[in-house]
Amino acid sequence: MSDILSRHRQLCELLVEYGHQYYVLDNPTVPDAEYDRLMRELIALEVDHPELKTPASPSVRVGGQPLSAFSQVRHEIPMLSLDNVFSDEELQAFEQRMRDRLKRELNFTFCCEPKLDGLAVSLLYVDGQLVQAATRGDGATGEEITENVRTIKAIPLVLRGSGWPARLEVRGEVFMPKAGFEAMNAKAQAAGEKVFVNPRNAAAGSLRQLDSRITASRPLSFYAYGVGIGGDELGNSHFARLNQLKAWGLPLSPEVKLKEGAAGCQAFHDDILARRSELPYEIDGVVYKVDDIALQQELGFVARAPRWATAHKFPAEEEMTL
Ligand SMILES: Cc1c[n+]2nc(N)[nH]c2nc1OC(C)C
């Protein structure tokens, strides 16, 4: 039995490491075929020894028994939406409104991020293990999609390293990379099956499957963009928090940068817009967030959106009329 146990542990460790290299470091060291071979061996081993199968085992990536319905999850900390700016003038006004509110002539440092065109989700890790995943829903209540999210190889089932809060809620975007979207649609078209209009709809449709084996067959990925529960145990910089999440094994867009003032945000906006068509994922704008958490808390929220953050949306991309 011990060699079964040690082989099971070894397979789990290898699959976790290869998944991390591929999805978080974007630096795979083995071909996909090797990952798939190890996964097949793990699944076969757990069929013979079902007691070894746990929610932390990489074998959950292939999905399991379908649900009859989704249950609802109440977000302990509401998941809010974002106000928008559409021009440089509105961006300056956004910054000035915060100065007025704080009654201080502050030079803000902003954490600037691409605004991915996917589905916002909340991931709850308890003692480093992924125990619950939920959609944003209406911001107060979302759908519980834990089994589906467990099939997304970019999302760690167990956090890496140490020092994380006992309860850590990671917020971010589940998305379908452009290449995966095109390949999936080409296959669906060839098979006379339903094709999706765009990667966002494909990601939403794939996540809302009651059968997680269907979700597992879809090329979904994830980028973290914030922290909910447990954030108060992390530092006073949003950017540092995001990089801490990356150290714990969560993927972070390589485009996330710190910029000074509205001018820095505008430069970030112009750079991402210029490279929009080369990015491997679809975005509908960029997001600027005051990096200092204490200032975020002093600024608070207006209705459902924070005073301390805004999206800067791009014009809708012209659809090619073939
Ligand atoms: C709705 C949303 C969406 N996004 N997308 C990114 N990158 N950050 C981010 N933050 C959000 O909301 C927080 C600022 C509360």
GROMACS .gro file of C-alpha atoms and ligand atoms in nm:
model
  337
    1MET     CA    1   0.000   0.000   0.000
    2SER     CA    2   0.280   0.242   0.082
    3ASP     CA    3   0.413   0.239  -0.278
    4ILE     CA    4   0.058   0.318  -0.398
    5LEU     CA    5   0.046   0.608  -0.152
    6SER     CA    6   0.388   0.737  -0.252
    7ARG     CA    7   0.306   0.708  -0.624
    8HIS     CA    8  -0.024   0.893  -0.565
    9ARG     CA    9   0.158   1.171  -0.379
   10GLN     CA   10   0.425   1.190  -0.650
   11LEU     CA   11   0.164   1.213  -0.929
   12CYS     CA   12  -0.022   1.491  -0.743
   13GLU     CA   13   0.299   1.687  -0.684
   14LEU     CA   14   0.409   1.654  -1.048
   15LEU     CA   15   0.068   1.757  -1.186
   16VAL     CA   16   0.047   2.056  -0.949
   17GLU     CA   17   0.400   2.168  -1.043
   18TYR     CA   18   0.345   2.125  -1.419
   19GLY     CA   19   0.012   2.308  -1.396
   20HIS     CA   20   0.175   2.596  -1.209
   21GLN     CA   21   0.459   2.623  -1.462
   22TYR     CA   22   0.216   2.623  -1.755
   23TYR     CA   23  -0.060   2.851  -1.623
   24VAL     CA   24   0.104   3.082  -1.372
   25LEU     CA   25   0.466   3.109  -1.487
   26ASP     CA   26   0.370   3.067  -1.855
   27ASN     CA   27   0.682   2.850  -1.872
   28PRO     CA   28   0.595   2.478  -1.921
   29THR     CA   29   0.885   2.233  -1.877
   30VAL     CA   30   0.703   1.922  -2.009
   31PRO     CA   31   0.484   1.869  -2.317
   32ASP     CA   32   0.104   1.855  -2.274
   33ALA     CA   33   0.118   1.483  -2.362
   34GLU     CA   34   0.325   1.417  -2.049
   35TYR     CA   35   0.076   1.611  -1.831
   36ASP     CA   36  -0.212   1.413  -1.985
   37ARG     CA   37  -0.030   1.080  -1.935
   38LEU     CA   38   0.031   1.152  -1.565
   39MET     CA   39  -0.333   1.263  -1.524
   40ARG     CA   40  -0.458   0.938  -1.677
   41GLU     CA   41  -0.235   0.740  -1.438
   42LEU     CA   42  -0.365   0.941  -1.139
   43ILE     CA   43  -0.729   0.888  -1.239
   44ALA     CA   44  -0.675   0.513  -1.289
   45LEU     CA   45  -0.500   0.488  -0.951
   46GLU     CA   46  -0.790   0.667  -0.778
   47VAL     CA   47  -1.043   0.437  -0.948
   48ASP     CA   48  -0.864   0.142  -0.781
   49HIS     CA   49  -0.816   0.333  -0.454
   50PRO     CA   50  -1.113   0.576  -0.423
   51GLU     CA   51  -1.011   0.667  -0.068
   52LEU     CA   52  -0.716   0.858  -0.218
   53LYS     CA   53  -0.943   1.092  -0.419
   54THR     CA   54  -0.990   1.427  -0.240
   55PRO     CA   55  -1.104   1.775  -0.358
   56ALA     CA   56  -0.732   1.868  -0.354
   57SER     CA   57  -0.640   1.595  -0.602
   58PRO     CA   58  -0.557   1.721  -0.956
   59SER     CA   59  -0.794   1.452  -1.087
   60VAL     CA   60  -1.084   1.692  -1.010
   61ARG     CA   61  -0.964   1.884  -1.320
   62VAL     CA   62  -1.157   1.644  -1.545
   63GLY     CA   63  -1.492   1.712  -1.376
   64GLY     CA   64  -1.737   1.483  -1.197
   65GLN     CA   65  -2.105   1.399  -1.158
   66PRO     CA   66  -2.344   1.669  -1.290
   67LEU     CA   67  -2.536   1.886  -1.043
   68SER     CA   68  -2.917   1.910  -1.057
   69ALA     CA   69  -2.903   2.287  -0.988
   70PHE     CA   70  -2.669   2.561  -0.867
   71SER     CA   71  -2.699   2.678  -0.507
   72GLN     CA   72  -2.671   3.045  -0.414
   73VAL     CA   73  -2.381   3.202  -0.227
   74ARG     CA   74  -2.407   3.528  -0.035
   75HIS     CA   75  -2.088   3.735  -0.070
   76GLU     CA   76  -1.970   3.836   0.281
   77ILE     CA   77  -1.806   4.138   0.112
   78PRO     CA   78  -2.016   4.261  -0.183
   79MET     CA   79  -1.859   4.225  -0.530
   80LEU     CA   80  -1.907   4.568  -0.676
   81SER     CA   81  -1.907   4.691  -1.033
   82LEU     CA   82  -1.704   4.982  -1.169
   83ASP     CA   83  -1.782   5.331  -1.287
   84ASN     CA   84  -1.634   5.427  -1.624
   85VAL     CA   85  -1.439   5.711  -1.773
   86PHE     CA   86  -1.429   5.750  -2.150
   87SER     CA   87  -1.184   6.034  -2.202
   88ASP     CA   88  -0.870   6.194  -2.064
   89GLU     CA   89  -1.079   6.482  -1.928
   90GLU     CA   90  -1.306   6.240  -1.739
   91LEU     CA   91  -0.991   6.068  -1.606
   92GLN     CA   92  -0.859   6.401  -1.473
   93ALA     CA   93  -1.202   6.466  -1.317
   94PHE     CA   94  -1.193   6.120  -1.153
   95GLU     CA   95  -0.860   6.207  -0.992
   96GLN     CA   96  -0.970   6.558  -0.890
   97ARG     CA   97  -1.293   6.427  -0.732
   98MET     CA   98  -1.081   6.205  -0.508
   99ARG     CA   99  -0.857   6.498  -0.409
  100ASP     CA  100  -1.167   6.702  -0.327
  101ARG     CA  101  -1.313   6.418  -0.121
  102LEU     CA  102  -0.990   6.367   0.073
  103LYS     CA  103  -0.940   6.746   0.105
  104ARG     CA  104  -0.571   6.688   0.031
  105GLU     CA  105  -0.367   6.770  -0.281
  106LEU     CA  106  -0.241   6.410  -0.315
  107ASN     CA  107  -0.036   6.260  -0.596
  108PHE     CA  108  -0.196   5.920  -0.637
  109THR     CA  109  -0.012   5.601  -0.729
  110PHE     CA  110  -0.248   5.383  -0.933
  111CYS     CA  111  -0.241   5.009  -0.989
  112CYS     CA  112  -0.333   4.977  -1.357
  113GLU     CA  113  -0.477   4.652  -1.493
  114PRO     CA  114  -0.629   4.521  -1.816
  115LYS     CA  115  -1.007   4.477  -1.783
  116LEU     CA  116  -1.059   4.123  -1.908
  117ASP     CA  117  -1.378   4.046  -2.095
  118GLY     CA  118  -1.474   3.735  -1.899
  119LEU     CA  119  -1.671   3.649  -1.586
  120ALA     CA  120  -1.591   3.783  -1.239
  121VAL     CA  121  -1.563   3.508  -0.976
  122SER     CA  122  -1.485   3.476  -0.608
  123LEU     CA  123  -1.255   3.194  -0.488
  124LEU     CA  124  -1.252   3.106  -0.116
  125TYR     CA  125  -0.943   2.930   0.022
  126VAL     CA  126  -0.964   2.794   0.377
  127ASP     CA  127  -0.630   2.687   0.525
  128GLY     CA  128  -0.490   2.710   0.173
  129GLN     CA  129  -0.746   2.476   0.010
  130LEU     CA  130  -1.000   2.592  -0.247
  131VAL     CA  131  -1.335   2.526  -0.078
  132GLN     CA  132  -1.581   2.744  -0.268
  133ALA     CA  133  -1.612   2.936  -0.593
  134ALA     CA  134  -1.900   3.166  -0.687
  135THR     CA  135  -2.002   3.397  -0.970
  136ARG     CA  136  -2.041   3.770  -0.897
  137GLY     CA  137  -2.417   3.746  -0.963
  138ASP     CA  138  -2.582   4.075  -0.859
  139GLY     CA  139  -2.285   4.163  -0.637
  140ALA     CA  140  -2.456   4.048  -0.316
  141THR     CA  141  -2.543   3.690  -0.417
  142GLY     CA  142  -2.388   3.464  -0.679
  143GLU     CA  143  -2.409   3.104  -0.802
  144GLU     CA  144  -2.193   2.838  -0.638
  145ILE     CA  145  -1.972   2.694  -0.918
  146THR     CA  146  -1.699   2.521  -0.714
  147GLU     CA  147  -1.691   2.195  -0.912
  148ASN     CA  148  -1.670   2.380  -1.242
  149VAL     CA  149  -1.394   2.611  -1.118
  150ARG     CA  150  -1.195   2.313  -0.990
  151THR     CA  151  -1.158   2.203  -1.356
  152ILE     CA  152  -0.978   2.529  -1.447
  153LYS     CA  153  -0.609   2.432  -1.442
  154ALA     CA  154  -0.498   2.795  -1.398
  155ILE     CA  155  -0.670   2.804  -1.058
  156PRO     CA  156  -0.468   2.630  -0.781
  157LEU     CA  157  -0.660   2.373  -0.573
  158VAL     CA  158  -0.406   2.428  -0.293
  159LEU     CA  159  -0.210   2.750  -0.234
  160ARG     CA  160   0.169   2.736  -0.268
  161GLY     CA  161   0.422   2.860  -0.014
  162SER     CA  162   0.291   2.970   0.327
  163GLY     CA  163   0.171   3.262   0.536
  164TRP     CA  164  -0.173   3.302   0.378
  165PRO     CA  165  -0.474   3.405   0.598
  166ALA     CA  166  -0.685   3.114   0.732
  167ARG     CA  167  -0.968   3.244   0.511
  168LEU     CA  168  -0.857   3.409   0.187
  169GLU     CA  169  -1.101   3.522  -0.082
  170VAL     CA  170  -0.941   3.581  -0.422
  171ARG     CA  171  -1.137   3.777  -0.681
  172GLY     CA  172  -1.063   3.773  -1.049
  173GLU     CA  173  -1.181   3.703  -1.400
  174VAL     CA  174  -1.240   3.363  -1.561
  175PHE     CA  175  -1.183   3.408  -1.934
  176MET     CA  176  -1.131   3.211  -2.251
  177PRO     CA  177  -0.807   3.300  -2.435
  178LYS     CA  178  -0.858   3.395  -2.800
  179ALA     CA  179  -0.665   3.092  -2.934
  180GLY     CA  180  -0.869   2.849  -2.723
  181PHE     CA  181  -1.192   3.020  -2.830
  182GLU     CA  182  -1.108   2.994  -3.200
  183ALA     CA  183  -1.000   2.627  -3.171
  184MET     CA  184  -1.313   2.534  -2.971
  185ASN     CA  185  -1.544   2.709  -3.221
  186ALA     CA  186  -1.369   2.551  -3.520
  187LYS     CA  187  -1.421   2.206  -3.366
  188ALA     CA  188  -1.784   2.286  -3.281
  189GLN     CA  189  -1.847   2.416  -3.634
  190ALA     CA  190  -1.694   2.103  -3.789
  191ALA     CA  191  -1.913   1.887  -3.564
  192GLY     CA  192  -2.223   2.092  -3.644
  193GLU     CA  193  -2.249   2.193  -3.278
  194LYS     CA  194  -2.328   2.532  -3.123
  195VAL     CA  195  -2.058   2.797  -3.175
  196PHE     CA  196  -2.016   3.090  -2.937
  197VAL     CA  197  -2.035   3.452  -3.050
  198ASN     CA  198  -1.734   3.570  -2.845
  199PRO     CA  199  -1.494   3.449  -2.572
  200ARG     CA  200  -1.694   3.620  -2.298
  201ASN     CA  201  -2.014   3.433  -2.384
  202ALA     CA  202  -1.810   3.113  -2.422
  203ALA     CA  203  -1.657   3.158  -2.074
  204ALA     CA  204  -1.996   3.237  -1.916
  205GLY     CA  205  -2.162   2.944  -2.092
  206SER     CA  206  -1.880   2.709  -1.991
  207LEU     CA  207  -1.893   2.813  -1.625
  208ARG     CA  208  -2.270   2.782  -1.597
  209GLN     CA  209  -2.265   2.414  -1.691
  210LEU     CA  210  -2.427   2.177  -1.441
  211ASP     CA  211  -2.199   1.906  -1.581
  212SER     CA  212  -1.843   1.996  -1.479
  213ARG     CA  213  -1.706   1.749  -1.736
  214ILE     CA  214  -1.825   1.991  -2.005
  215THR     CA  215  -1.656   2.280  -1.823
  216ALA     CA  216  -1.339   2.066  -1.803
  217SER     CA  217  -1.341   2.028  -2.183
  218ARG     CA  218  -1.339   2.407  -2.236
  219PRO     CA  219  -1.013   2.612  -2.256
  220LEU     CA  220  -1.078   2.843  -1.961
  221SER     CA  221  -0.820   3.045  -1.772
  222PHE     CA  222  -0.812   3.295  -1.484
  223TYR     CA  223  -0.638   3.614  -1.369
  224ALA     CA  224  -0.661   3.744  -1.012
  225TYR     CA  225  -0.743   4.112  -0.965
  226GLY     CA  226  -0.833   4.158  -0.600
  227VAL     CA  227  -0.887   4.022  -0.251
  228GLY     CA  228  -1.208   4.006  -0.047
  229ILE     CA  229  -1.208   3.818   0.285
  230GLY     CA  230  -0.861   3.813   0.442
  231GLY     CA  231  -0.749   4.129   0.264
  232ASP     CA  232  -0.717   4.311   0.597
  233GLU     CA  233  -0.433   4.070   0.686
  234LEU     CA  234  -0.239   4.172   0.374
  235GLY     CA  235  -0.031   4.488   0.320
  236ASN     CA  236  -0.135   4.842   0.233
  237SER     CA  237  -0.058   4.820  -0.140
  238HIS     CA  238  -0.302   4.665  -0.386
  239PHE     CA  239  -0.015   4.592  -0.628
  240ALA     CA  240   0.184   4.415  -0.353
  241ARG     CA  241  -0.128   4.213  -0.263
  242LEU     CA  242  -0.168   4.099  -0.625
  243ASN     CA  243   0.196   3.991  -0.636
  244GLN     CA  244   0.150   3.809  -0.307
  245LEU     CA  245  -0.141   3.619  -0.465
  246LYS     CA  246   0.093   3.526  -0.751
  247ALA     CA  247   0.349   3.394  -0.499
  248TRP     CA  248   0.069   3.179  -0.353
  249GLY     CA  249   0.008   3.028  -0.697
  250LEU     CA  250  -0.265   3.247  -0.848
  251PRO     CA  251  -0.212   3.373  -1.204
  252LEU     CA  252  -0.167   3.748  -1.253
  253SER     CA  253  -0.177   3.934  -1.584
  254PRO     CA  254   0.179   4.036  -1.675
  255GLU     CA  255   0.033   4.372  -1.786
  256VAL     CA  256  -0.046   4.488  -1.429
  257LYS     CA  257   0.166   4.796  -1.349
  258LEU     CA  258   0.199   5.083  -1.100
  259LYS     CA  259   0.160   5.427  -1.259
  260GLU     CA  260   0.178   5.782  -1.118
  261GLY     CA  261  -0.126   6.008  -1.150
  262ALA     CA  262  -0.379   6.048  -1.429
  263ALA     CA  263  -0.097   6.102  -1.678
  264GLY     CA  264   0.049   5.762  -1.594
  265CYS     CA  265  -0.295   5.603  -1.629
  266GLN     CA  266  -0.345   5.767  -1.969
  267ALA     CA  267  -0.008   5.635  -2.086
  268PHE     CA  268  -0.103   5.286  -1.964
  269HIS     CA  269  -0.438   5.313  -2.144
  270ASP     CA  270  -0.274   5.420  -2.471
  271ASP     CA  271  -0.012   5.143  -2.450
  272ILE     CA  272  -0.266   4.864  -2.386
  273LEU     CA  273  -0.504   5.002  -2.652
  274ALA     CA  274  -0.218   5.001  -2.906
  275ARG     CA  275  -0.143   4.634  -2.823
  276ARG     CA  276  -0.504   4.522  -2.776
  277SER     CA  277  -0.517   4.302  -3.087
  278GLU     CA  278  -0.193   4.122  -2.992
  279LEU     CA  279  -0.303   4.036  -2.637
  280PRO     CA  280  -0.388   3.663  -2.606
  281TYR     CA  281  -0.719   3.747  -2.439
  282GLU     CA  282  -1.004   3.988  -2.508
  283ILE     CA  283  -1.028   4.302  -2.298
  284ASP     CA  284  -1.290   4.579  -2.294
  285GLY     CA  285  -1.074   4.846  -2.132
  286VAL     CA  286  -0.834   4.904  -1.845
  287VAL     CA  287  -0.889   4.958  -1.473
  288TYR     CA  288  -0.713   5.214  -1.251
  289LYS     CA  289  -0.715   5.160  -0.875
  290VAL     CA  290  -0.568   5.381  -0.604
  291ASP     CA  291  -0.290   5.152  -0.484
  292ASP     CA  292  -0.292   5.266  -0.118
  293ILE     CA  293  -0.549   5.049   0.064
  294ALA     CA  294  -0.594   5.301   0.349
  295LEU     CA  295  -0.688   5.568   0.091
  296GLN     CA  296  -0.926   5.322  -0.076
  297GLN     CA  297  -1.101   5.275   0.258
  298GLU     CA  298  -1.110   5.651   0.324
  299LEU     CA  299  -1.263   5.708  -0.019
  300GLY     CA  300  -1.512   5.421   0.011
  301PHE     CA  301  -1.786   5.348  -0.243
  302VAL     CA  302  -2.062   5.533  -0.415
  303ALA     CA  303  -2.375   5.313  -0.429
  304ARG     CA  304  -2.238   5.004  -0.598
  305ALA     CA  305  -1.902   5.124  -0.726
  306PRO     CA  306  -1.586   5.235  -0.546
  307ARG     CA  307  -1.484   5.602  -0.547
  308TRP     CA  308  -1.127   5.481  -0.561
  309ALA     CA  309  -1.139   5.289  -0.887
  310THR     CA  310  -1.267   5.334  -1.237
  311ALA     CA  311  -1.265   5.140  -1.564
  312HIS     CA  312  -1.153   5.318  -1.880
  313LYS     CA  313  -1.340   5.141  -2.158
  314PHE     CA  314  -1.228   5.115  -2.519
  315PRO     CA  315  -1.467   5.172  -2.810
  316ALA     CA  316  -1.632   4.841  -2.909
  317GLU     CA  317  -1.414   4.662  -3.166
  318GLU     CA  318  -1.554   4.690  -3.519
  319GLU     CA  319  -1.705   4.351  -3.606
  320MET     CA  320  -1.567   4.229  -3.939
  321THR     CA  321  -1.856   4.207  -4.185
  322LEU     CA  322  -1.749   3.915  -4.401
  323LIG     C1  323  -1.542   4.482  -1.125
  323LIG     C2  324  -1.392   4.481  -1.135
  323LIG     C3  325  -1.328   4.435  -1.250
  323LIG     N1  326  -1.192   4.437  -1.251
  323LIG     N2  327  -1.105   4.398  -1.351
  323LIG     C4  328  -0.981   4.423  -1.302
  323LIG     N3  329  -0.866   4.399  -1.370
  323LIG     N4  330  -0.988   4.475  -1.177
  323LIG     C5  331  -1.119   4.483  -1.145
  323LIG     N5  332  -1.178   4.527  -1.030
  323LIG     C6  333  -1.313   4.527  -1.025
  323LIG     O1  334  -1.382   4.573  -0.917
  323LIG     C7  335  -1.305   4.621  -0.800
  323LIG     C8  336  -1.240   4.755  -0.828
  323LIG     C9  337  -1.404   4.636  -0.686
   0.00000   0.00000   0.00000
